[in-house]
Short mmCIF file of C-alpha atoms and ligand atoms in Angstrom, two decimals:
data_model
loop_
_atom_site.label_atom_id
_atom_site.label_comp_id
_atom_site.label_asym_id
_atom_site.label_seq_id
_atom_site.Cartn_x
_atom_site.Cartn_y
_atom_site.Cartn_z
CA MET A 1 -66.45 -38.09 -80.97
CA SER A 2 -62.90 -36.92 -80.54
CA VAL A 3 -61.19 -37.95 -77.34
CA ASN A 4 -57.84 -36.56 -76.37
CA ILE A 5 -56.30 -39.69 -74.90
CA GLU A 6 -53.14 -37.87 -73.89
CA GLN A 7 -55.18 -35.65 -71.55
CA LEU A 8 -56.38 -38.73 -69.70
CA ALA A 9 -52.84 -39.81 -68.81
CA ARG A 10 -51.18 -38.96 -65.51
CA ALA A 11 -49.38 -35.59 -65.65
CA ASN A 12 -45.99 -37.13 -64.82
CA VAL A 13 -46.40 -39.71 -67.58
CA ARG A 14 -47.29 -36.95 -70.08
CA ALA A 15 -44.13 -35.10 -69.06
CA LEU A 16 -41.96 -38.23 -69.10
CA THR A 17 -39.09 -38.71 -71.54
CA PRO A 18 -38.74 -42.50 -71.78
CA TYR A 19 -35.37 -44.13 -71.25
CA GLN A 20 -33.34 -43.82 -74.45
CA SER A 21 -32.34 -47.46 -74.63
CA ALA A 22 -29.81 -48.47 -77.28
CA ARG A 23 -32.54 -50.44 -79.06
CA ARG A 24 -34.89 -47.43 -79.16
CA LEU A 25 -32.13 -45.19 -80.49
CA GLY A 26 -31.80 -47.57 -83.44
CA GLY A 27 -29.02 -47.32 -85.98
CA ASN A 28 -27.93 -49.53 -88.83
CA GLY A 29 -24.83 -51.08 -87.50
CA ASP A 30 -22.88 -54.22 -87.77
CA VAL A 31 -20.56 -53.31 -84.91
CA TRP A 32 -22.80 -52.68 -81.90
CA LEU A 33 -20.78 -51.07 -79.13
CA ASN A 34 -23.55 -49.02 -77.50
CA ALA A 35 -25.42 -51.19 -75.00
CA ASN A 36 -22.69 -52.88 -72.91
CA GLU A 37 -23.86 -56.26 -74.16
CA TYR A 38 -21.65 -59.30 -74.61
CA PRO A 39 -20.68 -59.29 -78.31
CA LEU A 40 -21.50 -62.94 -79.15
CA PRO A 41 -24.49 -65.16 -78.43
CA VAL A 42 -24.00 -68.04 -76.01
CA PRO A 43 -26.09 -71.11 -77.05
CA PHE A 44 -28.75 -72.60 -74.76
CA GLU A 45 -31.35 -75.30 -75.14
CA LEU A 46 -34.75 -75.13 -73.52
CA SER A 47 -35.41 -78.16 -71.33
CA GLN A 48 -38.84 -77.22 -69.95
CA GLN A 49 -41.90 -78.10 -72.05
CA THR A 50 -44.54 -77.20 -69.48
CA LEU A 51 -45.69 -73.90 -70.88
CA ASN A 52 -49.34 -74.77 -70.16
CA ARG A 53 -48.54 -74.13 -66.48
CA TYR A 54 -47.74 -70.84 -64.78
CA PRO A 55 -44.11 -70.62 -63.65
CA GLU A 56 -42.92 -70.51 -60.05
CA CYS A 57 -42.91 -66.93 -58.79
CA GLN A 58 -39.29 -67.33 -57.66
CA PRO A 59 -37.84 -70.40 -59.42
CA LYS A 60 -36.14 -72.44 -56.72
CA GLN A 61 -33.17 -73.67 -58.72
CA VAL A 62 -32.36 -70.20 -60.07
CA ILE A 63 -32.59 -68.65 -56.62
CA GLU A 64 -30.47 -71.39 -55.02
CA ARG A 65 -27.83 -71.20 -57.72
CA TYR A 66 -27.63 -67.40 -57.64
CA ALA A 67 -27.41 -67.45 -53.82
CA ALA A 68 -24.52 -69.94 -53.99
CA TYR A 69 -22.81 -67.86 -56.69
CA ALA A 70 -23.17 -64.66 -54.62
CA GLY A 71 -22.18 -66.34 -51.33
CA LEU A 72 -25.60 -65.70 -49.75
CA GLN A 73 -28.66 -67.59 -48.52
CA PRO A 74 -31.64 -68.17 -50.86
CA ASP A 75 -33.87 -65.94 -48.70
CA GLN A 76 -31.51 -63.04 -49.52
CA VAL A 77 -32.16 -63.29 -53.28
CA LEU A 78 -35.03 -62.04 -55.45
CA ALA A 79 -35.18 -62.68 -59.21
CA SER A 80 -36.83 -60.15 -61.53
CA ARG A 81 -37.18 -58.98 -65.13
CA GLY A 82 -33.68 -57.57 -65.27
CA ALA A 83 -32.05 -55.32 -62.69
CA ASP A 84 -34.30 -52.60 -64.11
CA GLU A 85 -37.31 -54.21 -62.48
CA GLY A 86 -35.38 -54.37 -59.18
CA ILE A 87 -34.74 -50.60 -59.39
CA GLU A 88 -38.47 -49.97 -59.74
CA LEU A 89 -39.70 -52.58 -57.23
CA LEU A 90 -37.65 -50.86 -54.54
CA MET A 91 -39.35 -47.53 -55.27
CA ARG A 92 -42.78 -49.18 -55.31
CA ALA A 93 -42.17 -50.85 -51.96
CA PHE A 94 -40.41 -48.02 -50.13
CA CYS A 95 -41.43 -44.62 -51.57
CA GLU A 96 -44.74 -42.86 -51.08
CA PRO A 97 -45.35 -40.79 -54.24
CA GLY A 98 -45.49 -37.05 -53.47
CA GLN A 99 -43.87 -37.59 -50.09
CA ASP A 100 -40.63 -39.61 -50.20
CA ALA A 101 -37.65 -39.08 -52.48
CA VAL A 102 -34.81 -41.06 -54.02
CA LEU A 103 -31.28 -39.75 -54.50
CA PHE A 104 -28.46 -40.58 -56.93
CA CYS A 105 -25.23 -39.06 -58.22
CA PRO A 106 -24.95 -38.14 -61.93
CA PRO A 107 -23.38 -38.93 -64.26
CA THR A 108 -24.92 -42.36 -63.71
CA TYR A 109 -27.40 -44.90 -65.04
CA GLY A 110 -30.55 -43.34 -66.54
CA MET A 111 -33.25 -45.64 -65.18
CA TYR A 112 -33.18 -44.28 -61.60
CA SER A 113 -34.75 -41.04 -62.79
CA VAL A 114 -37.05 -42.65 -65.37
CA SER A 115 -38.52 -45.08 -62.79
CA ALA A 116 -38.95 -42.28 -60.24
CA GLU A 117 -40.69 -40.04 -62.79
CA THR A 118 -42.96 -42.85 -63.94
CA LEU A 119 -44.07 -43.49 -60.37
CA GLY A 120 -44.39 -39.80 -59.46
CA ILE A 121 -41.59 -40.01 -56.90
CA GLU A 122 -39.32 -37.02 -56.34
CA TYR A 123 -35.69 -37.58 -57.24
CA ARG A 124 -32.74 -35.57 -56.00
CA THR A 125 -29.35 -35.53 -57.56
CA VAL A 126 -25.92 -34.75 -56.12
CA GLU A 127 -23.36 -34.55 -58.88
CA ALA A 128 -20.28 -36.71 -58.42
CA LEU A 129 -16.97 -34.95 -57.68
CA PRO A 130 -14.58 -34.33 -60.61
CA ASP A 131 -12.97 -37.72 -59.92
CA TRP A 132 -16.46 -39.27 -59.95
CA GLN A 133 -16.43 -40.11 -56.28
CA LEU A 134 -19.30 -39.29 -53.92
CA ASN A 135 -19.79 -35.75 -52.65
CA LEU A 136 -20.67 -36.93 -49.14
CA PRO A 137 -21.29 -33.52 -47.48
CA ALA A 138 -23.66 -32.53 -50.32
CA ILE A 139 -25.45 -35.87 -50.03
CA ALA A 140 -25.79 -35.39 -46.24
CA ASP A 141 -27.47 -32.00 -46.89
CA LYS A 142 -30.09 -33.56 -49.16
CA LEU A 143 -30.99 -36.74 -47.28
CA ASP A 144 -34.07 -35.41 -45.51
CA GLY A 145 -37.08 -37.39 -46.77
CA VAL A 146 -34.94 -39.67 -48.94
CA LYS A 147 -35.87 -43.38 -48.74
CA LEU A 148 -33.51 -44.83 -51.37
CA VAL A 149 -29.98 -43.84 -52.36
CA TYR A 150 -28.82 -45.49 -55.61
CA ILE A 151 -25.04 -45.85 -55.95
CA CYS A 152 -23.81 -47.47 -59.14
CA SER A 153 -20.42 -49.19 -58.63
CA PRO A 154 -18.73 -49.71 -60.98
CA ASN A 155 -20.56 -46.72 -62.38
CA ASN A 156 -22.24 -46.56 -65.77
CA PRO A 157 -21.13 -44.66 -67.87
CA THR A 158 -17.86 -43.60 -66.20
CA GLY A 159 -16.51 -47.10 -65.45
CA ASN A 160 -15.03 -46.32 -62.02
CA LEU A 161 -15.64 -48.02 -58.71
CA VAL A 162 -17.03 -45.90 -55.88
CA ASN A 163 -14.65 -45.72 -52.93
CA PRO A 164 -15.81 -48.39 -50.42
CA ASP A 165 -14.91 -46.20 -47.43
CA ASP A 166 -17.32 -43.57 -48.77
CA ILE A 167 -20.02 -46.21 -49.20
CA ARG A 168 -19.49 -47.25 -45.59
CA THR A 169 -19.82 -43.63 -44.45
CA LEU A 170 -22.99 -43.32 -46.51
CA LEU A 171 -24.35 -46.51 -44.95
CA GLU A 172 -23.78 -44.97 -41.53
CA MET A 173 -25.48 -41.72 -42.62
CA THR A 174 -28.54 -43.55 -43.94
CA ALA A 175 -28.96 -46.17 -41.16
CA GLY A 176 -32.56 -46.25 -39.93
CA LYS A 177 -33.67 -43.66 -42.51
CA ALA A 178 -33.09 -44.98 -46.01
CA LEU A 179 -31.90 -47.98 -47.98
CA LEU A 180 -28.60 -47.78 -49.83
CA VAL A 181 -28.92 -49.58 -53.16
CA ALA A 182 -25.59 -50.60 -54.71
CA ASP A 183 -26.10 -51.26 -58.42
CA GLU A 184 -23.53 -53.95 -59.28
CA ALA A 185 -24.65 -54.65 -62.87
CA TYR A 186 -20.97 -54.80 -63.94
CA ILE A 187 -19.45 -56.41 -60.85
CA GLU A 188 -18.31 -59.57 -62.67
CA PHE A 189 -15.60 -57.46 -64.33
CA CYS A 190 -14.15 -56.62 -60.85
CA PRO A 191 -15.68 -59.28 -58.56
CA GLU A 192 -13.44 -58.50 -55.59
CA ALA A 193 -15.26 -55.14 -55.23
CA THR A 194 -18.69 -56.58 -54.45
CA LEU A 195 -20.56 -55.34 -51.38
CA ALA A 196 -22.65 -58.53 -51.10
CA GLY A 197 -20.59 -59.58 -48.06
CA TRP A 198 -21.64 -56.40 -46.28
CA LEU A 199 -25.29 -57.52 -46.13
CA GLN A 200 -24.58 -59.31 -42.86
CA THR A 201 -23.58 -55.99 -41.25
CA TYR A 202 -26.06 -53.58 -42.82
CA PRO A 203 -29.81 -54.37 -42.79
CA HIS A 204 -30.46 -51.38 -45.07
CA LEU A 205 -28.05 -52.38 -47.85
CA VAL A 206 -29.43 -53.71 -51.15
CA VAL A 207 -27.33 -55.00 -54.07
CA LEU A 208 -28.60 -55.18 -57.67
CA ARG A 209 -27.20 -57.72 -60.14
CA THR A 210 -27.98 -58.89 -63.67
CA LEU A 211 -27.36 -61.66 -66.20
CA SER A 212 -27.35 -59.02 -69.00
CA LYS A 213 -23.65 -58.14 -69.01
CA ALA A 214 -20.92 -60.66 -68.14
CA PHE A 215 -23.36 -63.59 -68.42
CA ALA A 216 -24.10 -62.55 -72.04
CA LEU A 217 -27.88 -62.71 -71.56
CA ALA A 218 -29.24 -59.19 -72.13
CA GLY A 219 -32.06 -60.66 -74.22
CA LEU A 220 -33.12 -63.00 -71.42
CA ARG A 221 -34.21 -60.18 -69.07
CA CYS A 222 -33.15 -61.64 -65.75
CA GLY A 223 -31.73 -59.75 -62.80
CA PHE A 224 -31.40 -60.16 -59.05
CA THR A 225 -31.91 -58.09 -55.93
CA LEU A 226 -29.77 -59.15 -52.98
CA ALA A 227 -30.84 -58.00 -49.52
CA ASN A 228 -31.73 -59.26 -46.10
CA PRO A 229 -35.02 -61.18 -45.73
CA PRO A 230 -37.14 -58.26 -44.41
CA VAL A 231 -36.36 -56.26 -47.59
CA ILE A 232 -36.88 -59.27 -49.88
CA GLU A 233 -40.26 -60.03 -48.23
CA LEU A 234 -41.49 -56.49 -48.91
CA LEU A 235 -40.38 -56.67 -52.54
CA LEU A 236 -42.20 -60.00 -52.91
CA LYS A 237 -45.42 -58.20 -51.92
CA VAL A 238 -45.25 -55.82 -54.90
CA ILE A 239 -43.65 -58.00 -57.61
CA ALA A 240 -45.85 -59.37 -60.42
CA PRO A 241 -47.36 -62.80 -59.71
CA TYR A 242 -45.20 -64.58 -62.34
CA PRO A 243 -42.24 -62.31 -63.01
CA LEU A 244 -39.97 -64.89 -64.66
CA PRO A 245 -41.29 -66.78 -67.72
CA THR A 246 -40.55 -70.53 -67.65
CA PRO A 247 -37.98 -70.34 -70.53
CA VAL A 248 -36.18 -67.48 -68.73
CA ALA A 249 -35.84 -69.50 -65.54
CA ASP A 250 -34.72 -72.51 -67.60
CA VAL A 251 -31.89 -70.61 -69.31
CA ALA A 252 -30.95 -68.67 -66.14
CA ALA A 253 -30.49 -71.95 -64.24
CA GLN A 254 -28.15 -73.21 -66.97
CA ALA A 255 -26.17 -69.95 -66.97
CA LEU A 256 -25.75 -70.31 -63.21
CA SER A 257 -24.52 -73.91 -63.37
CA GLU A 258 -20.84 -74.57 -62.63
CA GLN A 259 -20.05 -74.71 -66.36
CA GLY A 260 -22.11 -71.57 -67.03
CA ILE A 261 -20.20 -69.61 -64.40
CA ALA A 262 -16.85 -70.92 -65.64
CA LEU A 263 -17.74 -69.81 -69.20
CA MET A 264 -18.77 -66.38 -67.93
CA ARG A 265 -15.41 -66.02 -66.14
CA GLN A 266 -13.57 -66.97 -69.31
CA HIS A 267 -15.55 -64.33 -71.26
CA VAL A 268 -14.76 -61.73 -68.60
CA ALA A 269 -11.02 -62.46 -68.88
CA GLU A 270 -11.21 -62.05 -72.67
CA LEU A 271 -13.17 -58.79 -72.47
CA ASN A 272 -10.85 -57.39 -69.80
CA ALA A 273 -7.89 -58.16 -72.10
CA ASN A 274 -9.70 -56.45 -75.01
CA ARG A 275 -10.32 -53.45 -72.81
CA ALA A 276 -6.62 -53.10 -71.95
CA TRP A 277 -5.74 -53.38 -75.65
CA LEU A 278 -8.42 -50.90 -76.73
CA ALA A 279 -7.52 -48.36 -74.02
CA ALA A 280 -3.88 -48.40 -75.13
CA GLN A 281 -4.85 -48.05 -78.80
CA LEU A 282 -7.36 -45.24 -78.14
CA ALA A 283 -4.75 -43.29 -76.20
CA GLN A 284 -2.64 -43.23 -79.40
CA CYS A 285 -5.48 -41.87 -81.60
CA ALA A 286 -5.18 -38.22 -82.57
CA CYS A 287 -8.94 -37.68 -82.10
CA VAL A 288 -8.89 -38.94 -78.49
CA GLN A 289 -8.14 -36.51 -75.66
CA GLN A 290 -8.53 -38.83 -72.71
CA VAL A 291 -9.37 -42.45 -71.96
CA PHE A 292 -10.78 -43.01 -68.49
CA PRO A 293 -9.80 -46.09 -66.46
CA SER A 294 -12.57 -48.70 -66.35
CA GLU A 295 -13.46 -51.71 -64.21
CA THR A 296 -16.21 -52.78 -66.61
CA ASN A 297 -16.94 -54.03 -70.14
CA TYR A 298 -16.90 -50.50 -71.56
CA LEU A 299 -14.55 -47.55 -71.85
CA LEU A 300 -15.39 -43.87 -71.64
CA ALA A 301 -13.23 -41.58 -73.76
CA ARG A 302 -13.19 -37.84 -74.42
CA PHE A 303 -12.77 -36.83 -78.07
CA THR A 304 -11.65 -33.55 -79.62
CA ASP A 305 -14.79 -33.48 -81.78
CA SER A 306 -17.12 -36.16 -80.47
CA PRO A 307 -20.21 -35.34 -82.63
CA ALA A 308 -18.12 -35.71 -85.81
CA VAL A 309 -16.51 -38.93 -84.57
CA PHE A 310 -19.85 -40.37 -83.47
CA LYS A 311 -21.43 -39.60 -86.86
CA ALA A 312 -18.49 -40.80 -88.95
CA LEU A 313 -18.50 -44.14 -87.10
CA TRP A 314 -22.31 -44.39 -87.22
CA ASP A 315 -22.21 -43.95 -90.98
CA GLN A 316 -19.78 -46.88 -91.15
CA GLY A 317 -22.05 -49.08 -89.02
CA ILE A 318 -20.00 -48.74 -85.83
CA ILE A 319 -22.46 -47.64 -83.16
CA LEU A 320 -21.18 -46.05 -79.93
CA ARG A 321 -23.10 -44.35 -77.10
CA ASP A 322 -23.03 -40.55 -76.97
CA GLN A 323 -22.57 -39.20 -73.44
CA ASN A 324 -22.33 -35.48 -74.31
CA LYS A 325 -25.52 -34.53 -72.47
CA ASN A 326 -24.52 -36.12 -69.18
CA PRO A 327 -23.17 -33.70 -66.57
CA GLY A 328 -19.39 -33.41 -66.79
CA LEU A 329 -19.19 -35.62 -69.89
CA ALA A 330 -19.01 -33.08 -72.74
CA GLY A 331 -17.09 -34.63 -75.62
CA CYS A 332 -17.39 -38.14 -74.21
CA LEU A 333 -18.43 -41.33 -75.98
CA ARG A 334 -18.92 -44.70 -74.30
CA ILE A 335 -17.58 -47.76 -76.07
CA SER A 336 -18.78 -51.25 -75.11
CA MET A 337 -16.21 -54.01 -75.43
CA GLY A 338 -16.71 -55.97 -78.61
CA THR A 339 -14.74 -58.92 -79.94
CA ARG A 340 -11.06 -58.23 -80.65
CA ASP A 341 -11.98 -57.99 -84.33
CA GLU A 342 -14.61 -55.33 -83.61
CA CYS A 343 -12.16 -53.39 -81.44
CA GLU A 344 -9.64 -53.50 -84.30
CA ARG A 345 -12.27 -52.23 -86.76
CA LEU A 346 -13.05 -49.34 -84.43
CA ILE A 347 -9.41 -48.35 -84.12
CA ALA A 348 -8.86 -48.59 -87.90
CA ALA A 349 -11.91 -46.34 -88.44
CA LEU A 350 -10.67 -43.78 -85.90
CA GLN A 351 -7.19 -43.74 -87.42
CA ALA A 352 -8.70 -43.13 -90.87
CA LEU A 353 -10.71 -40.05 -89.79
CA PRO A 354 -9.93 -36.82 -91.64
CA VAL A 355 -7.39 -34.66 -89.82
CA GLU A 356 -9.93 -31.91 -88.93
CA GLN A 357 -11.85 -34.44 -86.80
CA ALA A 358 -8.71 -35.51 -85.05
N1 PMP B 401 -27.89 -51.01 -63.88
C1 PMP B 401 -26.96 -50.56 -64.72
C2 PMP B 401 -25.87 -49.73 -64.17
C3 PMP B 401 -27.02 -50.87 -66.08
O1 PMP B 401 -26.08 -50.39 -66.92
C4 PMP B 401 -28.06 -51.67 -66.55
C5 PMP B 401 -28.18 -52.07 -68.00
N2 PMP B 401 -28.06 -51.09 -68.91
C6 PMP B 401 -29.03 -52.10 -65.63
C7 PMP B 401 -28.90 -51.78 -64.31
C8 PMP B 401 -30.20 -52.91 -66.06
O2 PMP B 401 -29.87 -54.18 -66.38
P1 PMP B 401 -30.94 -55.25 -66.84
O3 PMP B 401 -30.63 -55.57 -68.26
O4 PMP B 401 -30.69 -56.40 -65.93
O5 PMP B 401 -32.30 -54.67 -66.64
#
């Protein structure tokens, strides 16, 4: 009996293009600059041996430590399997498939659309302005029926912060109608720009955070949603019963200790210095047209012949992230901050490119 399994799947899942994560894209590199990870592993030891027991749904120590780190109360913090799970939990709790919509502003992070498509939720896009700030009048025109507005600041892949006055205006436009979700996955690289302090003023603000970037724990899969208790309580209704494995909570608690946070801040200072060095070096390369300012652990640059540059580096084991297909980003590659040695290898490889690629 032949059964066409594909036909049994939901139509939106059949049509779905999954998120092209750096790991899925593959490559044979030894200089990985394509996933905005921290370039070196930070050692941890597991202290919990009780794997016969289910974990706490929301591990108390992790929640308390993250709340203290973010300057909030524990009932304003939810832990999940990365910020990616937070993105999706919000849709599951707030959007009726086939009825409500979400909105975001490309070029931006790819999981907002993938999660919406997976769940059968309409998504609307309003392209960012040429300076990558919000097009507020165009957003206002499209807000009818929108329940969630995702604003990524600093934005992936462009690296810029979204103007806080515009976010305030957007919060006023959405009050009583939709939640504004500020994705702060990269906020540790510009901590003064966080909107976490605004939670006391805006009941419909949500902030997403992660341990994957500055905390050097992409492989841990641990993220946080910061919001006021009514939002957190709704998310707790739809989250999996045991979202954080015991070893994840164990390591996350260590990362959020005083020493863990101090180490993270030291890493951030080093990466920010590497970024300044790399931006200056890139600007001198013949193949580079423009280097965009960044508040994050990556740089976006426009190249004269980006496909040739991408391939030449790929062949040498230096893996960058191609942004050509993103609106407004023709010719652009995104470069995650590596160690200083990796940054130097990248620059040497770019300087050695044949003249026609430069
Ligand atoms: N938001 C943005 C803007 C990101 O770049 C990423 C990671 N690529 C995420 C969220 C998801 O992070 P996590 O690893 O915590 O799921």
